Coordinates of N, CA and C in Angstrom, one line a residue:
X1340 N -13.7 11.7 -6.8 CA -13.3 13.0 -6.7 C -12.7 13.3 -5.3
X1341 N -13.6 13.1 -4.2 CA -13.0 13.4 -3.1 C -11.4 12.3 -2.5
X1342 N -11.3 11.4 -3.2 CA -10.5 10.9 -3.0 C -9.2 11.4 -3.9
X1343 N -9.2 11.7 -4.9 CA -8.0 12.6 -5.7 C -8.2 13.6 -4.7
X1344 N -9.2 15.1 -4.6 CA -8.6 15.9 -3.8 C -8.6 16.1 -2.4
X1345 N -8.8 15.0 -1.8 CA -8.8 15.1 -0.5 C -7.6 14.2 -0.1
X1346 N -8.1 12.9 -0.1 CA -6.9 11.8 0.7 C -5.4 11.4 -0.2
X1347 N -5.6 11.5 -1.7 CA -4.5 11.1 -2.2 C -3.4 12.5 -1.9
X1348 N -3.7 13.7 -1.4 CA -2.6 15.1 -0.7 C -2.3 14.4 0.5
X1349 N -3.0 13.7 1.3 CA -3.3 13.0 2.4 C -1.5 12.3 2.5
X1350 N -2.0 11.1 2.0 CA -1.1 9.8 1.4 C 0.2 10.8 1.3
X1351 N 0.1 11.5 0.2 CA 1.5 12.3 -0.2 C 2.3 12.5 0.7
X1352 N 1.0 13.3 1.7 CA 2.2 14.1 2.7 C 2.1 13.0 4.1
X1353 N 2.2 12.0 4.0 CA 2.9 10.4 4.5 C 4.0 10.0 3.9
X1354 N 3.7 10.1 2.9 CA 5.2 9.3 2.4 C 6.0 10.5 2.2
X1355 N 5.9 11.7 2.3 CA 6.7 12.9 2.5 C 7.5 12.9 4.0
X1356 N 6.7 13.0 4.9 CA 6.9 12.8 6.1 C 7.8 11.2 6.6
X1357 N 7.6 10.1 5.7 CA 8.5 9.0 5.8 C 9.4 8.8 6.4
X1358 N 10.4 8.2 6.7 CA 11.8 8.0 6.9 C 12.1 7.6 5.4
X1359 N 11.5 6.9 4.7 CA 12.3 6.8 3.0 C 12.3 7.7 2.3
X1360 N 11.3 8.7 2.8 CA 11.2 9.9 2.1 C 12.8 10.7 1.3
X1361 N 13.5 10.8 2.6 CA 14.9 11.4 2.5 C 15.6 10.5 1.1
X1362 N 15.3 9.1 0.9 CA 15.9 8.6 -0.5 C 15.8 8.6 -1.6
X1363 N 14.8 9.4 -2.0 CA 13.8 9.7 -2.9 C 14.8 10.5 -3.5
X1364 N 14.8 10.6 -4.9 CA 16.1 11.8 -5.6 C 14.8 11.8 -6.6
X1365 N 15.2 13.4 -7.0 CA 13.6 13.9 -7.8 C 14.9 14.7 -9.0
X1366 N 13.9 14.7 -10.2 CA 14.8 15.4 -11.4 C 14.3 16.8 -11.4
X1367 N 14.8 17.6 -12.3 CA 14.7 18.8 -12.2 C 13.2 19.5 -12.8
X1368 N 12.5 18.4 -12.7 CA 10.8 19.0 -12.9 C 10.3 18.3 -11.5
X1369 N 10.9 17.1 -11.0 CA 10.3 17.3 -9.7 C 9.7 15.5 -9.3
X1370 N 9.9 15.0 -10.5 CA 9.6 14.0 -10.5 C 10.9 12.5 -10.1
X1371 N 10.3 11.4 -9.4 CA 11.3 10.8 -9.1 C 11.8 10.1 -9.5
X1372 N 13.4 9.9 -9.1 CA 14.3 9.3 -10.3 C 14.5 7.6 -9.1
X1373 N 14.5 7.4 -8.6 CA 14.7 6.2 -8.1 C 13.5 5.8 -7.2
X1374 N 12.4 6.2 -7.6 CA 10.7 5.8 -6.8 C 10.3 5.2 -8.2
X1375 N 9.7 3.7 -7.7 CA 9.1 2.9 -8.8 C 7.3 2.4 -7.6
X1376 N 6.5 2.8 -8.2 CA 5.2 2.4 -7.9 C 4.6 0.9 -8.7
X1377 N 4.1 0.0 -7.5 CA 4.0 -1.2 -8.0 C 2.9 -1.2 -8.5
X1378 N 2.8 -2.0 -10.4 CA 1.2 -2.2 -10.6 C 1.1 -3.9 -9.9
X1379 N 0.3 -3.5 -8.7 CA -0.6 -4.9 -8.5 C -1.6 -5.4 -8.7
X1380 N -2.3 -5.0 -9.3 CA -4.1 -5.1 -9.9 C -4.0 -5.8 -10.8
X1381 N -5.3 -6.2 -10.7 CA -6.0 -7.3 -11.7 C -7.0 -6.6 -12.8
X1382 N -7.0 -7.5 -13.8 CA -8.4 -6.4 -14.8 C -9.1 -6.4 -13.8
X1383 N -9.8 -5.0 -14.0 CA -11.5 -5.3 -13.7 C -11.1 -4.5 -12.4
X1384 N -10.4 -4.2 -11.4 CA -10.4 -4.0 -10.3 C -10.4 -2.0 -9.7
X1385 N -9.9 -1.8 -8.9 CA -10.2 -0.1 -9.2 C -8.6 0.3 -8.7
X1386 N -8.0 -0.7 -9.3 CA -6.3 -0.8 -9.1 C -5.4 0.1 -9.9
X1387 N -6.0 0.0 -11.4 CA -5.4 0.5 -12.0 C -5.7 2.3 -12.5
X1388 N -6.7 2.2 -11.9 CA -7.5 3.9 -11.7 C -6.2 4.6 -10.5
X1389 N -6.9 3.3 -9.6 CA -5.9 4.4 -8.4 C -4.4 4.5 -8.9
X1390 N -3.6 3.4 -9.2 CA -2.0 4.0 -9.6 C -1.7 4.8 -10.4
X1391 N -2.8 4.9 -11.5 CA -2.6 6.0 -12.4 C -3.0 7.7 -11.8
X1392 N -3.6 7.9 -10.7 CA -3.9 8.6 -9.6 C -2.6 8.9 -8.7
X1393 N -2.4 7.5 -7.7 CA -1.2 8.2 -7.2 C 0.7 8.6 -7.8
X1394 N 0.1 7.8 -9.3 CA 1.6 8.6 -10.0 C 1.9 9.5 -10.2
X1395 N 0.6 10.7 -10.7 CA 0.3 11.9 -10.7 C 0.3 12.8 -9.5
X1396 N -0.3 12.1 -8.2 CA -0.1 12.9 -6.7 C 1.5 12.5 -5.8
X1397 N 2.1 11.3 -6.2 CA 3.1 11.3 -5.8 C 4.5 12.1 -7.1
X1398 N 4.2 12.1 -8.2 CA 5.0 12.7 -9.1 C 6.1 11.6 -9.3
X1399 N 5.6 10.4 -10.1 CA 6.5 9.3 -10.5 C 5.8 9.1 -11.8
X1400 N 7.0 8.8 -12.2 CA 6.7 8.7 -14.1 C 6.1 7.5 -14.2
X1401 N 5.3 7.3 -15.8 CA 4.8 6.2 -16.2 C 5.8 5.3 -16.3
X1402 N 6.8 5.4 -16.8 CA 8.0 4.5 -16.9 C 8.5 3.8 -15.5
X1403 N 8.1 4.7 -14.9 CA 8.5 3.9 -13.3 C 7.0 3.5 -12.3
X1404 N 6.1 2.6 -13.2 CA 5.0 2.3 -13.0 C 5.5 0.5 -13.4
X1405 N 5.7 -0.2 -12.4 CA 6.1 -1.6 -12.9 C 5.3 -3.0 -12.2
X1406 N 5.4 -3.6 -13.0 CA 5.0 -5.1 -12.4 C 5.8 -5.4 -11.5
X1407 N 5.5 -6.6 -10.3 CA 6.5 -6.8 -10.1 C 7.0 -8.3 -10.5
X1408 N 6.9 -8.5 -11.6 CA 7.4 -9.7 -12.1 C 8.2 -8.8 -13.0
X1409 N 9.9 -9.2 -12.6 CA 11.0 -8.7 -13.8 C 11.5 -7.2 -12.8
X1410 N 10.7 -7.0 -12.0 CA 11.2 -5.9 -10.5 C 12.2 -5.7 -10.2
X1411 N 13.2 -6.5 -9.9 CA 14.5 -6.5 -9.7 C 15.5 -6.4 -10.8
X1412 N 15.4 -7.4 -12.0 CA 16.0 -6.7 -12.9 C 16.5 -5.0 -13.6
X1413 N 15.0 -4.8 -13.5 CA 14.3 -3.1 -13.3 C 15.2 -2.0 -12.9
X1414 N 15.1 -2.1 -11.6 CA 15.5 -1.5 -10.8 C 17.1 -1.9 -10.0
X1415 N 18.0 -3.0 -10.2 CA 19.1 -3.1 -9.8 C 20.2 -2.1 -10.9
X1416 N 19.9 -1.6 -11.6 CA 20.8 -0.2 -11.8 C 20.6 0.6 -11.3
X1417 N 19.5 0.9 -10.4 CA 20.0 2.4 -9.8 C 20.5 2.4 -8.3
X1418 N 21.7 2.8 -8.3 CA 23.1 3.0 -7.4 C 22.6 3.9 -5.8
X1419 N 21.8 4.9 -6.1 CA 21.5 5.5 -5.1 C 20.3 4.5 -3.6
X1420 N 19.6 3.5 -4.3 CA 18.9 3.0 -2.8 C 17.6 3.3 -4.0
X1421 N 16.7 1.8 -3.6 CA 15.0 2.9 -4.6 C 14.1 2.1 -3.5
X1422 N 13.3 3.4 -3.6 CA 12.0 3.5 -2.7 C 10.9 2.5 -3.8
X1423 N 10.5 1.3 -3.5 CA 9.5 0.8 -3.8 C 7.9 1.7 -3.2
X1424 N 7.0 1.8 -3.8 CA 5.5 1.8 -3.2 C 4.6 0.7 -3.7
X1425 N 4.4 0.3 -2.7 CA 3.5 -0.8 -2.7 C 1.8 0.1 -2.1
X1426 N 0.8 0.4 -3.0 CA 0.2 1.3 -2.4 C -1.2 0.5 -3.0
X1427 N -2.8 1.3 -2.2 CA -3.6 0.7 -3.3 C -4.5 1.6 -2.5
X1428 N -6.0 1.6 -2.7 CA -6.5 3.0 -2.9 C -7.3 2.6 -1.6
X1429 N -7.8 1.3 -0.7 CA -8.1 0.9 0.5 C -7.5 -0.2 0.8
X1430 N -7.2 -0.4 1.9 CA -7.0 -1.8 2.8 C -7.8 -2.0 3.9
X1431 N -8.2 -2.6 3.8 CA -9.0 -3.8 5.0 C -8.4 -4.6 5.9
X1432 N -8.5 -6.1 5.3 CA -7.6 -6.8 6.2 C -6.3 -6.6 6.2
X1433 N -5.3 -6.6 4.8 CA -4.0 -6.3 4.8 C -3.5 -6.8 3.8
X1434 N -4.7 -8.2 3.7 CA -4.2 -9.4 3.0 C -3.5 -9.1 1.5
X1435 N -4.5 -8.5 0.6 CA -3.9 -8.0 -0.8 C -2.2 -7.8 -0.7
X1436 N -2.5 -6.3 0.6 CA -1.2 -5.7 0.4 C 0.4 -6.8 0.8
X1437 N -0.3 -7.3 1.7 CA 0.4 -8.3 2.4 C 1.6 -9.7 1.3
X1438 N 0.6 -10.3 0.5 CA 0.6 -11.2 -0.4 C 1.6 -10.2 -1.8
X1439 N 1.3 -9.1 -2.0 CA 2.0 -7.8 -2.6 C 3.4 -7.8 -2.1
X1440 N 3.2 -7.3 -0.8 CA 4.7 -7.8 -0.3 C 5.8 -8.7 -0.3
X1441 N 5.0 -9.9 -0.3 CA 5.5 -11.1 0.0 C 6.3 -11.4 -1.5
X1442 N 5.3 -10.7 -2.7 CA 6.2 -11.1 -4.3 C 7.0 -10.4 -4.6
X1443 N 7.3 -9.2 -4.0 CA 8.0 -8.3 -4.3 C 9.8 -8.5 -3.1
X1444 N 9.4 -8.9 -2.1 CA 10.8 -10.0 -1.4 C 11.1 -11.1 -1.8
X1445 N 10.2 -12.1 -2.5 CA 10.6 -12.6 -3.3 C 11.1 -12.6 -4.3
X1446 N 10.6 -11.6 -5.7 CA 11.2 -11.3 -6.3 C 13.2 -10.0 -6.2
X1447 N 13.3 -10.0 -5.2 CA 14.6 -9.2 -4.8 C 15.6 -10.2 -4.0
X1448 N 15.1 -11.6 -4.3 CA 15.9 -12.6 -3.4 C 16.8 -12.9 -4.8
X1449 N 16.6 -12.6 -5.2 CA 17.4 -12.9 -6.8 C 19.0 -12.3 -6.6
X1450 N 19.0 -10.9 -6.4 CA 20.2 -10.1 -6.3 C 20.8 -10.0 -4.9
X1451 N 20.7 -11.5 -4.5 CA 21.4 -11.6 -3.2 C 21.3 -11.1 -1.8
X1452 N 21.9 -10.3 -0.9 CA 21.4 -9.7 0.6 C 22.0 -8.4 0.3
X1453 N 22.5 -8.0 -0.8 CA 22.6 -6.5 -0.8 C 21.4 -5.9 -0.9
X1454 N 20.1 -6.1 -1.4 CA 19.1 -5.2 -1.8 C 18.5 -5.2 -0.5
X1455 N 19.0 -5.8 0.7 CA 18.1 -5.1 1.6 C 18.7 -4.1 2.5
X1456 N 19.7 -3.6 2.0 CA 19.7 -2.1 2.4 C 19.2 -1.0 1.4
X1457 N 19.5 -1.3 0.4 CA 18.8 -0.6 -0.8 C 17.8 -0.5 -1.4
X1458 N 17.1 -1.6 -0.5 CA 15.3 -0.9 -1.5 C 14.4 -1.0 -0.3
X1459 N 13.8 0.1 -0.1 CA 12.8 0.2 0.8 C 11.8 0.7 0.2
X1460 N 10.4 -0.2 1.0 CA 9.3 -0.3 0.7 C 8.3 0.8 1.7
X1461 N 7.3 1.0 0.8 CA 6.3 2.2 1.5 C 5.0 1.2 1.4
X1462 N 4.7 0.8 2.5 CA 3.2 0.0 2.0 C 2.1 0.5 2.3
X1463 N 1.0 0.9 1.6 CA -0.5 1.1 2.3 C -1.5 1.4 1.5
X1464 N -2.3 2.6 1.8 CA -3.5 3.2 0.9 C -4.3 4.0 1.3
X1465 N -4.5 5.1 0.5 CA -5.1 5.9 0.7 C -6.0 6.1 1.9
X1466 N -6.9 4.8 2.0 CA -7.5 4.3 3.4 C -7.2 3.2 3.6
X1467 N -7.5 3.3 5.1 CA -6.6 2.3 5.6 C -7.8 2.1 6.8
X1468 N -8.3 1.2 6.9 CA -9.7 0.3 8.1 C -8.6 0.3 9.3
X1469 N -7.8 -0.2 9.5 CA -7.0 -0.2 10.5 C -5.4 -0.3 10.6
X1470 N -4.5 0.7 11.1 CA -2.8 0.7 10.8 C -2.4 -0.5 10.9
X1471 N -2.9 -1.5 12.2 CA -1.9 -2.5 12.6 C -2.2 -3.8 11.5
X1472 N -3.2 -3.5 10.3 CA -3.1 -4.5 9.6 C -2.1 -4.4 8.4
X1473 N -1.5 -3.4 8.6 CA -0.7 -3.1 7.1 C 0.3 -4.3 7.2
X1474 N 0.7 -4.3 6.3 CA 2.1 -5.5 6.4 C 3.0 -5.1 6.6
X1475 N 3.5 -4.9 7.6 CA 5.7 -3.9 6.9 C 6.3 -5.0 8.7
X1476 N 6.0 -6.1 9.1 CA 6.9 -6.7 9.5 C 6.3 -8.1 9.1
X1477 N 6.4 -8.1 8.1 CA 6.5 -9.6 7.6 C 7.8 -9.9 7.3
X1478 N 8.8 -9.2 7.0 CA 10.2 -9.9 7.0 C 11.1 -9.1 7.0
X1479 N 11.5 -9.6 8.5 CA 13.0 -9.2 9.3 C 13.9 -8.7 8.4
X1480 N 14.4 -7.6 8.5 CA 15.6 -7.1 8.0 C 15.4 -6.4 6.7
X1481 N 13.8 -6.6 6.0 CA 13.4 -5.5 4.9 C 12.9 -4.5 5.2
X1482 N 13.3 -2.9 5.0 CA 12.7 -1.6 5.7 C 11.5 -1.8 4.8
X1483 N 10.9 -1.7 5.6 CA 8.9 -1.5 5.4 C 8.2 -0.7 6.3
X1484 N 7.5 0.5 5.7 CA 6.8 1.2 6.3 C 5.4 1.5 5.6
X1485 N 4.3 1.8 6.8 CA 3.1 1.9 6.7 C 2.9 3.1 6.5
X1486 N 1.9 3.7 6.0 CA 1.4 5.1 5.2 C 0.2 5.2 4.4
X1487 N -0.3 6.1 4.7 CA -2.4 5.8 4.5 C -2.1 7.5 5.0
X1488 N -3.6 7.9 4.2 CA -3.9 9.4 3.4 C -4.6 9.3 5.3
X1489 N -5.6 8.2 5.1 CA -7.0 8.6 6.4 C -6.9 7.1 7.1
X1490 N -7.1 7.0 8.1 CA -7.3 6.1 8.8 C -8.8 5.8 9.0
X1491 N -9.6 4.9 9.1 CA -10.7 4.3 9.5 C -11.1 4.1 11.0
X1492 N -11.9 5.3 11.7 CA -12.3 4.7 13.3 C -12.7 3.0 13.5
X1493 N -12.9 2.4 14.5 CA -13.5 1.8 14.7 C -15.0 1.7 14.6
X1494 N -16.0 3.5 14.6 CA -17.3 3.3 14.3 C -17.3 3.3 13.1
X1495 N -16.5 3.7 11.8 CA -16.6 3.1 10.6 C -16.6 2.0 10.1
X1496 N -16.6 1.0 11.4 CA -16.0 -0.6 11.0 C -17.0 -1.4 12.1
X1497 N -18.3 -1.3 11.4 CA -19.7 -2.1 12.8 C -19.3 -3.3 12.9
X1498 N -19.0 -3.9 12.6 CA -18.0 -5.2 13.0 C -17.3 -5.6 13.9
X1499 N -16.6 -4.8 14.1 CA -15.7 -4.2 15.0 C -16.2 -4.5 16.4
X1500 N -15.8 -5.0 17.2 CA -16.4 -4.9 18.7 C -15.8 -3.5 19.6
X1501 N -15.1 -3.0 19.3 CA -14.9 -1.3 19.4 C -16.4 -0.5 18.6
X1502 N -16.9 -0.7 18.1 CA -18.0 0.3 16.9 C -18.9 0.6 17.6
X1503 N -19.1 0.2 18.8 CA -20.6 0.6 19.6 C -21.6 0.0 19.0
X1504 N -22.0 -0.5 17.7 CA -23.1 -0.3 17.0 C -24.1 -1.6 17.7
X1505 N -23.1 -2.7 17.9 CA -24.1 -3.7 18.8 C -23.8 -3.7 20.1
X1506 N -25.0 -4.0 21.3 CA -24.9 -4.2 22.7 C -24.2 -5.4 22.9
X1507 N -24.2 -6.4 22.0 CA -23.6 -7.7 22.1 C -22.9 -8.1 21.9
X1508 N -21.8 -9.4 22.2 CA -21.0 -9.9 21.1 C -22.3 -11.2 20.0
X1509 N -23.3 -11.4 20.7 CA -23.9 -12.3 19.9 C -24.4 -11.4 18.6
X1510 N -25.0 -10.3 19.4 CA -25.4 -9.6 18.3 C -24.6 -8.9 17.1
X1511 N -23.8 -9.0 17.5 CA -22.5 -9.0 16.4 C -22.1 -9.9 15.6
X1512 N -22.2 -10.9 16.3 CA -22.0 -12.5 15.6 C -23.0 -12.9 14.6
X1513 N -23.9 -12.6 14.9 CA -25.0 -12.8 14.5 C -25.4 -11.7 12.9
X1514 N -25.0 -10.3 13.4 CA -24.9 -9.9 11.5 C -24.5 -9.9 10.8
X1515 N -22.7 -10.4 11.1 CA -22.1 -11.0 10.9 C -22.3 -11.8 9.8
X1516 N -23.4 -13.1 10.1 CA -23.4 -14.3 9.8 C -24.5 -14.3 8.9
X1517 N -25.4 -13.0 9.1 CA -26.6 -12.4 7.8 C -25.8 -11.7 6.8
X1518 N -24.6 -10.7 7.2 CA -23.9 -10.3 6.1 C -23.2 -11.2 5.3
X1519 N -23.0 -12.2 5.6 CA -22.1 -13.5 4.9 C -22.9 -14.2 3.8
X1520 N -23.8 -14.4 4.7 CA -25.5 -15.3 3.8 C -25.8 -14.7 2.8
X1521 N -25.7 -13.3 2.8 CA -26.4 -12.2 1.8 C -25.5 -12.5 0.9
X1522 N -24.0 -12.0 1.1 CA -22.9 -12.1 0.2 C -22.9 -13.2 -0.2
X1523 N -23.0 -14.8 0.1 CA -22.6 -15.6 -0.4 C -24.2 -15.5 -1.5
X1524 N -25.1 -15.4 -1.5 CA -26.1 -15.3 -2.1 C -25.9 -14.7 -3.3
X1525 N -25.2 -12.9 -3.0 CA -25.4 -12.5 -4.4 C -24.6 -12.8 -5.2
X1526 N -23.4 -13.8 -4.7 CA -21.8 -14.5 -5.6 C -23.2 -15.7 -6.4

C-alpha cells in the first residue's frame, strides 16, 4: 500500500520531470500513445504486481505492456520517437535492470542505427539502494535515463561502509560472511 501511494506518485513525477518526458504523446483521456512499459519478470516474482501498478500510476495502456522479445517489431510504427520504461519496483545492485537493458539494445539492433534517436529508455524503480548503480551508460549513443520514486541512504544499506553500523571494516566483513552462511543455508 504505501508503495502505490506513496513512492509509485514519487517515480511518476521522475519520469515527468525527465528529459523524455517531453516525447511522450498522451491521447485524449490522457493515456500514452508512444510509452511502452517492459514486462521483465519471471513467474513467481513481485514483477508482475509492480507493472500492473506502475501502468495505472504512469497511465499506459495494457496493450502497451510488452515483452521484450518481438520489441522492435512492436513498436517500429510509431513515427513520433517511443519512450521505452524499463522499470521494476526495487534495485539493488543494478544487475536485473542492467541485463533488462542489455535485451532490449539488443533486440533494436534489428532496425538498424535509426532507432537510436528514436527510442529512449527510462530505467529504474520505485526504490532504488543506490543511483549510480542504475544502468543508463552501458551503451554509448542509446538515451538512457535513471528515475526512482525514493532513493536508499547509505544507513539503510548496513553493508555499506558509509552506514555507520560497524566500527570496522572486519566487522563488516565479517556479517557479511554470517549473512551469506545463513542465506546459503536457508537455499
Amino acid at each position: 500500500t504505501r508503495l502505490n501511494d506513496k513512492i509509485f506518485p514519487k517515480l511518476r513525477a521522475a519520469v515527468v520531470a525527465s528529459k523524455s518526458a517531453r516525447l511522450i504523446l498522451r491521447d485524449n483521456n490522457g493515456y500514452m500513445k508512444n510509452g511502452y512499459l517492459i514486462d521483465h519478470g519471471v513467474a513467481g516474482d513481485s514483477t508482475q504486481g509492480t507493472i500492473s501498478s506502475l501502468a495505472k500510476a504512469l497511465k499506459i495502456k495494457k496493450a502497451h505492456i510488452i515483452p521484450i522479445g518481438g520489441l522492435a517489431d512492436k513498436v517500429k510504427i510509431v513515427d513520433k520517437g517511443v519512450v521505452l520504461f524499463v522499470l521494476d519496483d526495487y534495485c539493488g545492485s543494478g544487475t536485473h535492470l542492467g541485463d533488462c537493458v542489455d535485451m532490449v539494445v539488443k533486440e533494436f539492433t534489428t532496425l538498424g542505427d535509426q532507432w537510436y534517436e528514436d527510442v529512449h529508455l527510462l530505467v529504474g524503480a520505485a526504490v532504488v539502494a543506490d543511483a549510480e548503480k542504475l544502468p543508463i551508460d552501458r551503451h554509448p549513443g542509446v538515451t538512457v535515463e535513471g528515475v526512482y520514486g525514493m532513493l536508499l541512504g547509505s544507513r539503510f544499506r548496513p553493508l555499506s561502509a558509509e552506514s555507520g553500523v560497524f566500527d570496522t571494516d572486519r566487522e563488516r566483513e565479517d556479517a557479511k560472511e554470517m549473512l551469506s552462511a545463513i542465506g546459503r543455508a536457508l537455499m
